[in-house]
PDB file of C-alpha atoms in Angstrom:
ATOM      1  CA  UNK Y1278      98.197  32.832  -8.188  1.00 60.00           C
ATOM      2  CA  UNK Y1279      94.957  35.045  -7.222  1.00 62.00           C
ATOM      3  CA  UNK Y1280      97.064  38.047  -6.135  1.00 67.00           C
ATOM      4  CA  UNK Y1281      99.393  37.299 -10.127  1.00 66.00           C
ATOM      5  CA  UNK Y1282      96.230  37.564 -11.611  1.00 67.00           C
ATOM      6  CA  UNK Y1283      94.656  40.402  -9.945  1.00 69.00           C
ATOM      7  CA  UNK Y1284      97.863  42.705 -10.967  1.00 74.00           C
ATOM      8  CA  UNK Y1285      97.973  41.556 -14.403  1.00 77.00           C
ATOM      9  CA  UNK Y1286      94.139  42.869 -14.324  1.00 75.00           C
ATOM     10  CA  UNK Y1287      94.983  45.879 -12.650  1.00 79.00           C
ATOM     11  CA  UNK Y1288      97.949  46.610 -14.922  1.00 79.00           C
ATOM     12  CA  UNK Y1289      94.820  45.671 -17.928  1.00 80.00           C
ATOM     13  CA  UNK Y1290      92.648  48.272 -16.794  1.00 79.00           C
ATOM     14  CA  UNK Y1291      95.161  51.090 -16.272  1.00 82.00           C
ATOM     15  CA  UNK Y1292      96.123  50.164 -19.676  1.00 83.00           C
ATOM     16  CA  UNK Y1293      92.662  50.702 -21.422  1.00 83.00           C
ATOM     17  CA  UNK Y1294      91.854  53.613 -19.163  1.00 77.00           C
ATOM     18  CA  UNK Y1295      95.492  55.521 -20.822  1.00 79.00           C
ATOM     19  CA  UNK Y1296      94.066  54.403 -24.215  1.00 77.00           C
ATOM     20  CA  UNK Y1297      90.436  55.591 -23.851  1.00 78.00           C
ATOM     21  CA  UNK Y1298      92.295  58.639 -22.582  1.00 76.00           C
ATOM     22  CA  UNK Y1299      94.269  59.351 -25.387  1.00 73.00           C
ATOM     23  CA  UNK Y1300      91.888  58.840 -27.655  1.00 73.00           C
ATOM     24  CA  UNK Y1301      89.387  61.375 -26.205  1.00 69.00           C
ATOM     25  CA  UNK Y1302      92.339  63.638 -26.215  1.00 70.00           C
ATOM     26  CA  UNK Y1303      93.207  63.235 -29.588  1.00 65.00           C
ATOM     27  CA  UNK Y1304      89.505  63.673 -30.819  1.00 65.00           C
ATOM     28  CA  UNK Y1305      88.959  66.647 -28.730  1.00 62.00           C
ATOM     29  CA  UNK Y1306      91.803  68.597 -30.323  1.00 60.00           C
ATOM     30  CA  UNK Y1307      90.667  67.381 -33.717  1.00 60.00           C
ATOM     31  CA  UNK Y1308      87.300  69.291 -32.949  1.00 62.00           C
ATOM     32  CA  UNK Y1309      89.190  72.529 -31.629  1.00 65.00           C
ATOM     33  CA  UNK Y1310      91.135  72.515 -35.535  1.00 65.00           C
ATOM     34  CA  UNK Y1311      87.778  72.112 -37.196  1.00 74.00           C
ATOM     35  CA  UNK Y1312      86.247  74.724 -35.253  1.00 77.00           C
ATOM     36  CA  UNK Y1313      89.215  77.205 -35.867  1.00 82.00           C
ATOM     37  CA  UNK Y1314      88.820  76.821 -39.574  1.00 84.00           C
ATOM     38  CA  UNK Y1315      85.389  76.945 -39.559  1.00 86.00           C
ATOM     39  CA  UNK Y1316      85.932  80.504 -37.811  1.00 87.00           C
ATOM     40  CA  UNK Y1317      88.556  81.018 -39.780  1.00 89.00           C
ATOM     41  CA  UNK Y1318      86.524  80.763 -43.063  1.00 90.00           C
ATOM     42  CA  UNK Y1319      83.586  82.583 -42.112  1.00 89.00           C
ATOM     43  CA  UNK Y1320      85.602  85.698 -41.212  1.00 90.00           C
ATOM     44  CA  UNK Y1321      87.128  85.536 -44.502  1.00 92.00           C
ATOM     45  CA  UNK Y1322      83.471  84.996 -46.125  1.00 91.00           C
ATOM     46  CA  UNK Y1323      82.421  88.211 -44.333  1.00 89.00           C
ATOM     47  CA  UNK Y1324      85.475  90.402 -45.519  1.00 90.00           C
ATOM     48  CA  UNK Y1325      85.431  88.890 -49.029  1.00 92.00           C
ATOM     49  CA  UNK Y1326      81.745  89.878 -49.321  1.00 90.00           C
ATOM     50  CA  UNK Y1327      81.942  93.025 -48.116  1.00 89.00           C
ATOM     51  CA  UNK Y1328      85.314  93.660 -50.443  1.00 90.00           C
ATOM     52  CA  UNK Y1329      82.725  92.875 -53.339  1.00 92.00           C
ATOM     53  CA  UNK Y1330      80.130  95.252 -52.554  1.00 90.00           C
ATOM     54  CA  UNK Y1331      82.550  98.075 -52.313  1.00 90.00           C
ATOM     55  CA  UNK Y1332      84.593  97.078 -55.308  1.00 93.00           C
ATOM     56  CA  UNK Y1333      81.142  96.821 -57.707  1.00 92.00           C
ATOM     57  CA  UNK Y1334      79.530  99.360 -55.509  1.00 91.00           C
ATOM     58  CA  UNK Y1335      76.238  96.944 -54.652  1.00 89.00           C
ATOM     59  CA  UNK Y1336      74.190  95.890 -52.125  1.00 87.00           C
ATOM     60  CA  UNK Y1337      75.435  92.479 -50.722  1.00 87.00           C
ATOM     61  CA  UNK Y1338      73.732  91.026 -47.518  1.00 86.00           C
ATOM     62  CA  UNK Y1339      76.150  90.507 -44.745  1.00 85.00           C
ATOM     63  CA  UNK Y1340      73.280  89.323 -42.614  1.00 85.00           C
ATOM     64  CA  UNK Y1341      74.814  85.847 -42.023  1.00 86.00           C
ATOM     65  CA  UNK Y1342      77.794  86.496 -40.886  1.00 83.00           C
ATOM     66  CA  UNK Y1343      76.415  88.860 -38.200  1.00 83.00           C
ATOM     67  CA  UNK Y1344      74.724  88.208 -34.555  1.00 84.00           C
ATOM     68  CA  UNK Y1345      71.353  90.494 -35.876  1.00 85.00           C
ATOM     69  CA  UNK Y1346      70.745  90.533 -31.916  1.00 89.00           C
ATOM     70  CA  UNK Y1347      73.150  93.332 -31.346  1.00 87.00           C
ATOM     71  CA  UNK Y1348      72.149  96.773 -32.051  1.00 88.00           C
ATOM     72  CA  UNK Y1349      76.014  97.289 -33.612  1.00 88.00           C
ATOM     73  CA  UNK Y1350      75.090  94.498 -36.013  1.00 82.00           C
ATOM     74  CA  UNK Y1351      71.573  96.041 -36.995  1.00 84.00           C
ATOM     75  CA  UNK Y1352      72.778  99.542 -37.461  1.00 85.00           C
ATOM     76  CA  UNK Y1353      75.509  97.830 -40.194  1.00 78.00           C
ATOM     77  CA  UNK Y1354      73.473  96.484 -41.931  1.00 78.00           C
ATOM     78  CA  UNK Y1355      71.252  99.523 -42.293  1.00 77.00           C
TER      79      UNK Y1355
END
């Protein structure tokens, strides 16, 4: 009866662990899609402002979209 019980536990446990498993999984790849269309719409911020500044031929600060850290990035925006 002991050694039943122990491999219904067993088969338990591998049960939650495949479970817990997929679940980490699933949120993980949900985080990957969020962080692609966050991406995703920042790049098109960045192009759509800089589209308006040449199109009304004005100033428009492209600061945030930029790593100011980089020399590149600094001599843009000058």
């Amino acid at each position: 009866m002991k050694k039943l019980w122990g491999n219904i536990m067993r088969q338990i446990n591998i049960i939650i662990f495949i479970i817990v498993i997929s679940i980490l999984s699933l949120s993980c790849s949900i985080n990957e899609k969020d962080d692609y269309a966050l991406i995703k719409e920042t790049i098109e911020k960045f192009y759509d402002t800089q589209y308006k500044a040449y199109l009304e031929l004005e100033y428009k600060d492209i600061t945030p979209f930029l790593d100011m850290t980089k020399i590149q990035n600094q001599n843009k925006v000058i």
